[in-house]
XYZ file of C-alpha atoms in Angstrom:
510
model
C 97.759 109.908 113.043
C 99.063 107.706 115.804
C 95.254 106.672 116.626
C 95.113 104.214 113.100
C 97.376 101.221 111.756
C 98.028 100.295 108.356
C 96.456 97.403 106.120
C 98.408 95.059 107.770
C 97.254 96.680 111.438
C 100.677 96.153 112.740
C 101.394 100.129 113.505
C 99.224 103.030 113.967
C 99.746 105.632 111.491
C 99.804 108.884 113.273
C 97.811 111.377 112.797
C 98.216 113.650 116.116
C 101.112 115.614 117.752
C 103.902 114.842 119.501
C 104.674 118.063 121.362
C 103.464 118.485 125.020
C 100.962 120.936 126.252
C 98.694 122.350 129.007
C 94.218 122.130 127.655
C 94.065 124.997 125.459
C 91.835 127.991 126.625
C 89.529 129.732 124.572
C 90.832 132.352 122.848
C 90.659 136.129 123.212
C 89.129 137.094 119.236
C 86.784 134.354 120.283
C 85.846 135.431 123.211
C 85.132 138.744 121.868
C 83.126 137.673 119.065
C 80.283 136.438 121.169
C 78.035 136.314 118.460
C 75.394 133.360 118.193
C 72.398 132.662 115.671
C 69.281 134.586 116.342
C 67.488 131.299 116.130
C 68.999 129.739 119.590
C 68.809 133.597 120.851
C 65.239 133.476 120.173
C 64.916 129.925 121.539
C 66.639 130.629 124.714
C 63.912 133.600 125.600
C 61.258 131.280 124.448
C 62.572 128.855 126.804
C 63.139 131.419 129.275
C 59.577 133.262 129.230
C 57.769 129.703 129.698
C 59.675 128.888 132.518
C 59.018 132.650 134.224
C 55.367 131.769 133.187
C 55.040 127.755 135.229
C 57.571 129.236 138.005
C 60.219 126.966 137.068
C 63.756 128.437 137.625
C 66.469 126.365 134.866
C 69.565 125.079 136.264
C 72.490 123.684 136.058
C 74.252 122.500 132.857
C 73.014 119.139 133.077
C 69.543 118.075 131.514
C 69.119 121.048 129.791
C 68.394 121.578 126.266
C 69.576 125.158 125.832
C 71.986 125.439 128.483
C 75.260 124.970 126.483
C 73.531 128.096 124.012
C 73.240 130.443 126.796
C 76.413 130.011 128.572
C 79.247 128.578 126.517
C 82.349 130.828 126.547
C 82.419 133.945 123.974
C 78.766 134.090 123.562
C 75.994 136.426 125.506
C 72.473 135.745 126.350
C 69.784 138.507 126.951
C 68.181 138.118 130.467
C 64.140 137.990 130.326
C 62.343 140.623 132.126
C 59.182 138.593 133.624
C 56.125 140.954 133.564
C 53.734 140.562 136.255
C 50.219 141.039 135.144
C 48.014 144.117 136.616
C 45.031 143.068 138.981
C 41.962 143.875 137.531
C 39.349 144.586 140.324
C 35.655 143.732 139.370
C 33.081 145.230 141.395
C 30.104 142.650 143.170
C 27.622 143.457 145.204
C 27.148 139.984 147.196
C 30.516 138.435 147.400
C 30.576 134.864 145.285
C 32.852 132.097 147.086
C 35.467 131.377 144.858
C 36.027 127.977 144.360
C 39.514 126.370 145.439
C 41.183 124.693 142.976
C 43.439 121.782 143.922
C 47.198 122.655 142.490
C 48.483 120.414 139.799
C 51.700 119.021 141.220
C 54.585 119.341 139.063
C 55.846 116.307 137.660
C 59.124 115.078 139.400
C 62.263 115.718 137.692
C 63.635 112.526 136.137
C 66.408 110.641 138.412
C 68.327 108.505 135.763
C 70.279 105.772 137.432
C 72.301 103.948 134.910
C 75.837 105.941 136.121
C 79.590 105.597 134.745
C 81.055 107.487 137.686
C 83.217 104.466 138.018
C 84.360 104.325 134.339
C 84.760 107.485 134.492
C 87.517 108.178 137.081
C 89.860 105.423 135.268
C 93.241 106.912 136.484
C 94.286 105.984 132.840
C 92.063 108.727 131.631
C 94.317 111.325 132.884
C 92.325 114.619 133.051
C 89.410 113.609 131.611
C 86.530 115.894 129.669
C 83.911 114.366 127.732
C 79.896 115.489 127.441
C 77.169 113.527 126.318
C 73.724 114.502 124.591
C 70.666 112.778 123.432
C 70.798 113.777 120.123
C 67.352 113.917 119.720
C 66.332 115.923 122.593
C 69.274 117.766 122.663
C 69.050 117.015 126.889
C 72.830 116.753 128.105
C 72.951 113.245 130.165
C 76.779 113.416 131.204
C 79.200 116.232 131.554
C 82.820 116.769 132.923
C 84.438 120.024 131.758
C 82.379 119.798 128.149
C 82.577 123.662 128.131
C 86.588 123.910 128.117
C 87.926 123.948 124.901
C 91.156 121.527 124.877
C 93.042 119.996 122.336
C 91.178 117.776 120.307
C 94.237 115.309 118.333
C 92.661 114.121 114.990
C 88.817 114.267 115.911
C 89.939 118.087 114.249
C 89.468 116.297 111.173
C 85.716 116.103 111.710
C 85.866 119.990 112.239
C 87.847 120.810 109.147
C 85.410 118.454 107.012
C 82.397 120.030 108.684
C 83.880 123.325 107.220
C 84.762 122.025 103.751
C 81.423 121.213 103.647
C 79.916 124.389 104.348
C 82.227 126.096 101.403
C 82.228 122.671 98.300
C 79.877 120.640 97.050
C 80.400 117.380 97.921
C 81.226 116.714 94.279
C 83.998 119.710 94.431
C 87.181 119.022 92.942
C 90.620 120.843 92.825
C 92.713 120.997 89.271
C 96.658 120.722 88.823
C 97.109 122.207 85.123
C 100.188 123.077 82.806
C 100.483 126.129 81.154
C 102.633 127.549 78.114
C 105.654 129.207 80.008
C 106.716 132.939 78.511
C 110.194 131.312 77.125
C 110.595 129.374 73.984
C 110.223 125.205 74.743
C 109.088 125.676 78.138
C 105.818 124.580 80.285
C 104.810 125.303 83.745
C 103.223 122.826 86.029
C 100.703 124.840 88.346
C 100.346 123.177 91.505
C 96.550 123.474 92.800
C 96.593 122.155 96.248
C 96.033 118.733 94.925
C 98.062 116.651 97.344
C 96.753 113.324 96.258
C 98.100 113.738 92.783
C 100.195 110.816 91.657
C 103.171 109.554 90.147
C 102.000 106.062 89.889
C 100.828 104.814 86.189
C 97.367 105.424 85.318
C 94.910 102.668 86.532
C 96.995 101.967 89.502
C 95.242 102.964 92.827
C 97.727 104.821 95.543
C 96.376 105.002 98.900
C 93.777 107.793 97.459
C 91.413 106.210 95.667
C 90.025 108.579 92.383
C 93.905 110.269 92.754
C 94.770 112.069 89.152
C 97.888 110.645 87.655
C 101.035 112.833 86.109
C 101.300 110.431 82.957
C 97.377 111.697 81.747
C 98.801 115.007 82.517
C 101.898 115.050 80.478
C 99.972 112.957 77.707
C 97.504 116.076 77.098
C 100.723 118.535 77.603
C 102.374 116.417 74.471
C 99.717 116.530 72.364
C 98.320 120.079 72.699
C 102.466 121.040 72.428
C 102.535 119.018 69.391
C 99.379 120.396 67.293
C 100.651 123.956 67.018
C 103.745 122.840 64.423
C 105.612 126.715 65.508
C 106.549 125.010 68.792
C 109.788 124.668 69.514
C 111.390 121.381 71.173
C 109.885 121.223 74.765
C 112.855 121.356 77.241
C 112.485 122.840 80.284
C 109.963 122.752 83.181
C 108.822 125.422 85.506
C 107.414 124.597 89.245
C 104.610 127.023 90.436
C 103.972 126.132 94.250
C 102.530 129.546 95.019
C 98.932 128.341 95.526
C 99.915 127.984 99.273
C 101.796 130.131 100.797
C 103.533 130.844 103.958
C 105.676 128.491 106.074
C 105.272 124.206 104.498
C 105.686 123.451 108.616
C 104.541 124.619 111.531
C 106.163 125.332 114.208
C 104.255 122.973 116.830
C 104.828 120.226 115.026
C 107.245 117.536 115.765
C 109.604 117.104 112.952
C 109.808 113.020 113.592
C 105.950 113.257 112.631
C 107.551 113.776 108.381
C 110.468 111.734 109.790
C 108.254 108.575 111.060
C 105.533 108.832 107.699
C 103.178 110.737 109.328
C 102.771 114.071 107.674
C 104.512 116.259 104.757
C 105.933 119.636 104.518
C 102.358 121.250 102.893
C 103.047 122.801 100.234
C 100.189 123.238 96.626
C 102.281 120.726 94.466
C 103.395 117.062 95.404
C 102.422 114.176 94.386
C 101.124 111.216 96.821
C 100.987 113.248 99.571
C 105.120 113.378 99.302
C 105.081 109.520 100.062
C 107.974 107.166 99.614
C 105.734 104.846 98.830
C 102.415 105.601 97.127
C 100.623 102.666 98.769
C 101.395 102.683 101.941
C 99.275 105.446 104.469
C 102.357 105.406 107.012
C 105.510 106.072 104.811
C 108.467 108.029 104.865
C 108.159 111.657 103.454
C 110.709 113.814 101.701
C 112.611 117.363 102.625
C 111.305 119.006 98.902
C 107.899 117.592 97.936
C 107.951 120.253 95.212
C 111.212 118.946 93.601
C 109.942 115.096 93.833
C 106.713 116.337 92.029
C 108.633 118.156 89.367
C 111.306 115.061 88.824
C 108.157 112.791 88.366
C 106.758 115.197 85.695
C 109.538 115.674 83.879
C 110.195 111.979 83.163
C 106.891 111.581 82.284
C 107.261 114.806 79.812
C 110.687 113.457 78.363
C 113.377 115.751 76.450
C 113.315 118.333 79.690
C 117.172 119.385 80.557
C 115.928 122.161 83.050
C 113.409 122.167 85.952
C 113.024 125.162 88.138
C 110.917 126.991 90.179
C 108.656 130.083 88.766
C 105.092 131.801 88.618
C 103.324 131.082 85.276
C 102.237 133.677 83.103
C 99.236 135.636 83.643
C 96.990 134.630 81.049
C 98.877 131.904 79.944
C 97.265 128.796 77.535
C 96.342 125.816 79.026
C 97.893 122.444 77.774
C 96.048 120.132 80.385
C 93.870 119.898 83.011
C 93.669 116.756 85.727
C 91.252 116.564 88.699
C 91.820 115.770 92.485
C 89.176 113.113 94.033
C 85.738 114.795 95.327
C 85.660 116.888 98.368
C 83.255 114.012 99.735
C 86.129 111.051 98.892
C 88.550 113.457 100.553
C 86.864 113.689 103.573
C 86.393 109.896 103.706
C 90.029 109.163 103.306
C 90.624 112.024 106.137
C 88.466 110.245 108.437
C 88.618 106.563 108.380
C 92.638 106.333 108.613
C 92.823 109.810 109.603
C 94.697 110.985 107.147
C 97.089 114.447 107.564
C 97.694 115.219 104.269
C 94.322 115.416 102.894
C 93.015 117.495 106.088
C 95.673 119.872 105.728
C 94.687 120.507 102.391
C 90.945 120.999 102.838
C 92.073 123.744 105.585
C 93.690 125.695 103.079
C 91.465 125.339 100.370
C 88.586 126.320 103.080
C 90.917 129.607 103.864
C 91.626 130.360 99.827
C 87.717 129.796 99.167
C 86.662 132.234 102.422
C 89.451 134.465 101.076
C 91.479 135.077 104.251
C 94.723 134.236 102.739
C 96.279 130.546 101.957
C 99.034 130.325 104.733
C 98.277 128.469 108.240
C 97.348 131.481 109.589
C 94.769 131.775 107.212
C 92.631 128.385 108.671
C 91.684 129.574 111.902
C 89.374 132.944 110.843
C 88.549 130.543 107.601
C 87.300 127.636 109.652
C 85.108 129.157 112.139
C 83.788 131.493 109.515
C 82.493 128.156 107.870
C 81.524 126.990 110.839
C 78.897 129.715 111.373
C 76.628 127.831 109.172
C 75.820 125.134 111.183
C 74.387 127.888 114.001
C 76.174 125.946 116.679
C 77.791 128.068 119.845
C 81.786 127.592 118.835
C 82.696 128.473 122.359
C 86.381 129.210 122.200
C 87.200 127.353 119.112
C 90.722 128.433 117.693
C 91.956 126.034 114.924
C 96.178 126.225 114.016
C 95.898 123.547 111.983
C 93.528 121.122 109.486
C 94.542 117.524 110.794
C 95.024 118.057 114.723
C 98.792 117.769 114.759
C 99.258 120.800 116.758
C 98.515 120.827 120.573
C 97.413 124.347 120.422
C 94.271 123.527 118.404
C 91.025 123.967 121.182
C 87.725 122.611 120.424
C 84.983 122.077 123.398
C 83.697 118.479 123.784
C 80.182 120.408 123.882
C 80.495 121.778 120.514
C 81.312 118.077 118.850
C 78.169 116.699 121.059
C 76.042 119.413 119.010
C 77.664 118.894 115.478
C 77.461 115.564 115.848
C 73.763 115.855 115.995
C 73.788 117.347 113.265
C 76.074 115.333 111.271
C 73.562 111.933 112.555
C 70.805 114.207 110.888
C 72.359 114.819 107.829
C 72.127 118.385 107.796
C 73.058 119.851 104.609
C 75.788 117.996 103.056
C 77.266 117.087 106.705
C 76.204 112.901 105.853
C 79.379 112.563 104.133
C 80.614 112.688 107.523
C 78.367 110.001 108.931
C 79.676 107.903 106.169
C 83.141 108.575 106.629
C 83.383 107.904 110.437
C 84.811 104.473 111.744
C 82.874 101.934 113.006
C 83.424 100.332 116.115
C 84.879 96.379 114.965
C 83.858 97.143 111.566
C 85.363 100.429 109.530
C 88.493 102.308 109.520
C 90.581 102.914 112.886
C 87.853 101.261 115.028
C 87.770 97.974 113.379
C 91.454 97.452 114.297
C 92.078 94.345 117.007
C 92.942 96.637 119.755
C 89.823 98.865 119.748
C 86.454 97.620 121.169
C 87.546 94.006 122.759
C 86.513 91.992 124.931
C 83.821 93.434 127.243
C 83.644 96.373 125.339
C 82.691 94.010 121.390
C 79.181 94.966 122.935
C 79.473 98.257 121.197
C 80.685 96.938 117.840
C 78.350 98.475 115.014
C 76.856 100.564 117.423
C 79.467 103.575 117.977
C 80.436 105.625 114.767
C 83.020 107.853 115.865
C 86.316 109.520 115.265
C 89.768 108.580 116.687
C 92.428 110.643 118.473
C 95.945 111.057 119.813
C 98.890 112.933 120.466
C 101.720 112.560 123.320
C 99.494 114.790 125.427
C 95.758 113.373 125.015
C 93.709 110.829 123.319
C 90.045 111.429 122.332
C 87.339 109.834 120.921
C 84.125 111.580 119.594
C 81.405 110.716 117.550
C 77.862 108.808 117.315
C 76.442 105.779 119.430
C 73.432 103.931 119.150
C 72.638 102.656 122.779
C 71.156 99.374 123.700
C 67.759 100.997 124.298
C 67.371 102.701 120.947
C 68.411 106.321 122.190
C 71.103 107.937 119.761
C 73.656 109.757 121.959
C 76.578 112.168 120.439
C 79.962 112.236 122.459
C 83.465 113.667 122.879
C 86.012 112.412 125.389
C 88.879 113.932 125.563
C 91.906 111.846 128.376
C 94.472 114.647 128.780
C 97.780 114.489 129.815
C 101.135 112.370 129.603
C 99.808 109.433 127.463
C 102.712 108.757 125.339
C 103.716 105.973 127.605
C 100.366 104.115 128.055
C 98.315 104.626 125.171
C 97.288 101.367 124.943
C 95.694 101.706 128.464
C 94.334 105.047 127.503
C 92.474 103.746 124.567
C 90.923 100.381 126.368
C 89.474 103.008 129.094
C 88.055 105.058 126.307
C 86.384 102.869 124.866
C 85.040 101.221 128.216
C 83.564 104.595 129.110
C 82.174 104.884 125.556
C 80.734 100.908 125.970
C 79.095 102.251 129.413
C 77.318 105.410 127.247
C 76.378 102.423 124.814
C 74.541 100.700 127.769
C 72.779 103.205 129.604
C 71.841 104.953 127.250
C 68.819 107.922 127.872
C 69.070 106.563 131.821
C 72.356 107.840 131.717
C 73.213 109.757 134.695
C 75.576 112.535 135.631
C 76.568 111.160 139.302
């Protein structure tokens, strides 16, 4: 999460990748899914038939309200045969003058003149993309390249949540538990996916607020051990990681990103998200988050002489039961530092609750399965990853203009994201001293939005209330080598942003 800074706002705390890498281009399985909602089907013949019917031929992306439906990559639209109407001949005697009607005119299209073209061709932008919609029209005011789907840094996190969402309650929560092992004197600690789980004492808060702690844990483990008197001594411990599966790192990661604090091998059991320090987001992470989680349990257990790895027992007893934080307070801490560990685990507990598998592999089919319930066009989406570490993760600025409507509408449960999204020189990673200044404090409070970067892009996406009262939704996405000026990079997102924030539904495309 390079894009945020700690407490102290001294260094960001990464949240992006480090490895290089061309825009990514949709993919082929989504490609040949083409499959859309009736609904925006139906809506795009409605649209379609009217316009056949007042002569009025739709073009162009821009200004359109149904354009990015009918033509965003992987999808289809079905053309609209228009029917011309059979003359009906009525005989007269003595011919009537007909009168002559004087033609309506049509109204002149709009010509907004409020234009960024300027901003927008910052060098320090690299290859830019970025779209912007009113939200409540759904009209698209400004587009460069908002069909491509390119790597999107951490504003993934805003896709991941929008999938958690569609599969947990906001109020969802994931259990660690102990069980009775199948040898005399021994427990097993089940690992749940619960990544925020602590080592900390009880009433201390780590950097995950509502975290479960291992001393309440082994406390109901003692007891429950204790009340059957035909237990034996409790001595040894057994580690059951198996929740997740698959590789704890992928491969397009950069290893300095666990080196640097950034990001943990993911794995079902650790506690603190593997953290050197519990209260500190950036922090150095370990090479065996299992083993740290099983050290910390133990000496909280006491009398243990042997921790290893194993499976518990099918159908084993339960000795205790502790719960994660909500999905919603999960989500919050994802967003507004953009936090790596907690995305990763909502991807795989998205994939293990769709049921195609619990291994990185298992997000992508799991995510934009998810994502079918918000009816949106997912034009090329392909999703390696929960937190946006990997450079191969695509998303098209036009898809974030459209969830973000949604998300600024509250649909379904998706106003925990509106909650959780920074605040331009107020909340979270836009509140820090080097986003929004100067010129560009005009926006502050006005643009709610997620923050982005890796070595090969930064991006910005979210919500902005303009000066005139019009709410837009907007992704920009600067791609290329911005490792060395990222400073820059950031400064000319957010001017373009400010200009969005100014022009508002006079924004124009030139």
């Amino acid at each position: 999460m390079r894009d945020e800074t700690d407490a102290a706002g001294a260094t960001p705390e990464p949240g992006e990748t480090r490895s290089p890498g061309d825009p990514a281009a949709p993919s082929s399985s989504e490609a040949s899914d083409g499959r859309r909602p009736r609904g925006i089907r139906a809506l795009i013949a409605e649209h379609r038939v009217l316009a056949a019917a007042a002569g009025v031929a739709a073009v162009g992306l821009v200004g359109t309200a149904v354009a990015f439906a009918a033509t965003m990559p992987g999808d289809e639209s079905t053309p609209v045969a228009r029917v011309a109407p059979s003359p009906t001949q009525t005989p007269s005697a003595t011919p009537t003058p007909t009168p002559t009607a004087t033609p309506t005119p049509e109204p002149a299209a709009r010509v907004r003149t409020c234009s960024v073209a300027g901003l927008a061709a910052d060098p320090r932008l690299a290859n830019l993309q970025a779209q912007v919609m009113n939200a409540e029209t759904g009209e698209v005011l400004f587009d460069r390249g908002g069909l491509t789907a390119s790597r999107t840094a951490s504003v993934m996190k805003v896709v991941t949540a929008a999938a958690a969402l569609a599969v947990f309650s906001p109020d969802d929560r994931f259990a660690t538990t102990v069980v009775k092992g199948s040898e005399p004197g021994s427990v097993v600690l089940v690992g749940g996916g619960d990544l925020t789980l602590s080592r900390t004492a009880t009433g201390n808060e780590t950097v995950y607020p509502g975290a479960a702690h291992l001393d309440d844990l082994a406390a109901q483990v003692r007891a429950a051990w204790n009340a059957d008197p035909s237990n034996p001594p409790l001595t040894k411990l057994i580690l059951d990681s198996s929740y997740f599966g698959g590789e704890t790192w992928h491969a397009s990661w950069a290893a300095t990103e666990r080196e640097l604090g950034y990001m943990p091998e993911i794995t079902a059991l650790m506690v603190d998200g593997d953290r050197d320090d519990p209260y500190a987001n950036t922090s150095g992470r370990g090479a065996d988050a299992v083993g740290r989680a099983g050290d910390a349990f133990a000496a909280e257990l006491g009398g243990i002489s042997v921790v290893e790895r194993g499976a518990a027992p099918a159908g084993a007893t339960e000795l205790g039961r502790v719960w994660s934080p909500t999905v919603a307070q999960l989500i919050d801490k994802s967003l507004i530092v953009s936090d790596n560990t907690v995305a990763e685990m909502l991807a795989r507990q998205v994939a293990i609750a769709v049921g195609t598998g619990n291994t990185f592999e298992a997000i992508d089919p799991a995510v934009r399965q998810a994502l079918e319930t918000y009816g949106i066009a997912r034009g090329g989406i392909r999703v390696i990853d929960g937190s946006g570490l990997s450079p191969d993760d695509a998303v098209p600025p036009a898809y974030l203009t459209r969830l973000f409507a949604k998300v600024e509408a509250r649909e379904g449960n998706l106003g925990v994201i509106r909650d959780g999204l920074p605040v331009a020189g107020q909340r979270g990673s836009l509140s820090y001293a080097d986003r929004f200044a100067g010129d560009n404090a005009v926006a502050d409070g006005a643009v709610f939005a997620k923050t982005g970067w890796i070595d090969t892009g930064y991006t910005l996406a979210g919500i902005i209330h303009a000066q005139d009262g019009t709410t837009l939704t907007f992704a920009i996405y600067a791609l290329g080598d911005v490792s060395q000026i990222t400073a820059d990079a950031k400064v000319a997102i957010d001017t373009l942003a400010t200009g969005f924030h100014r022009c508002g539904d006079e924004l124009s495309n030139e």
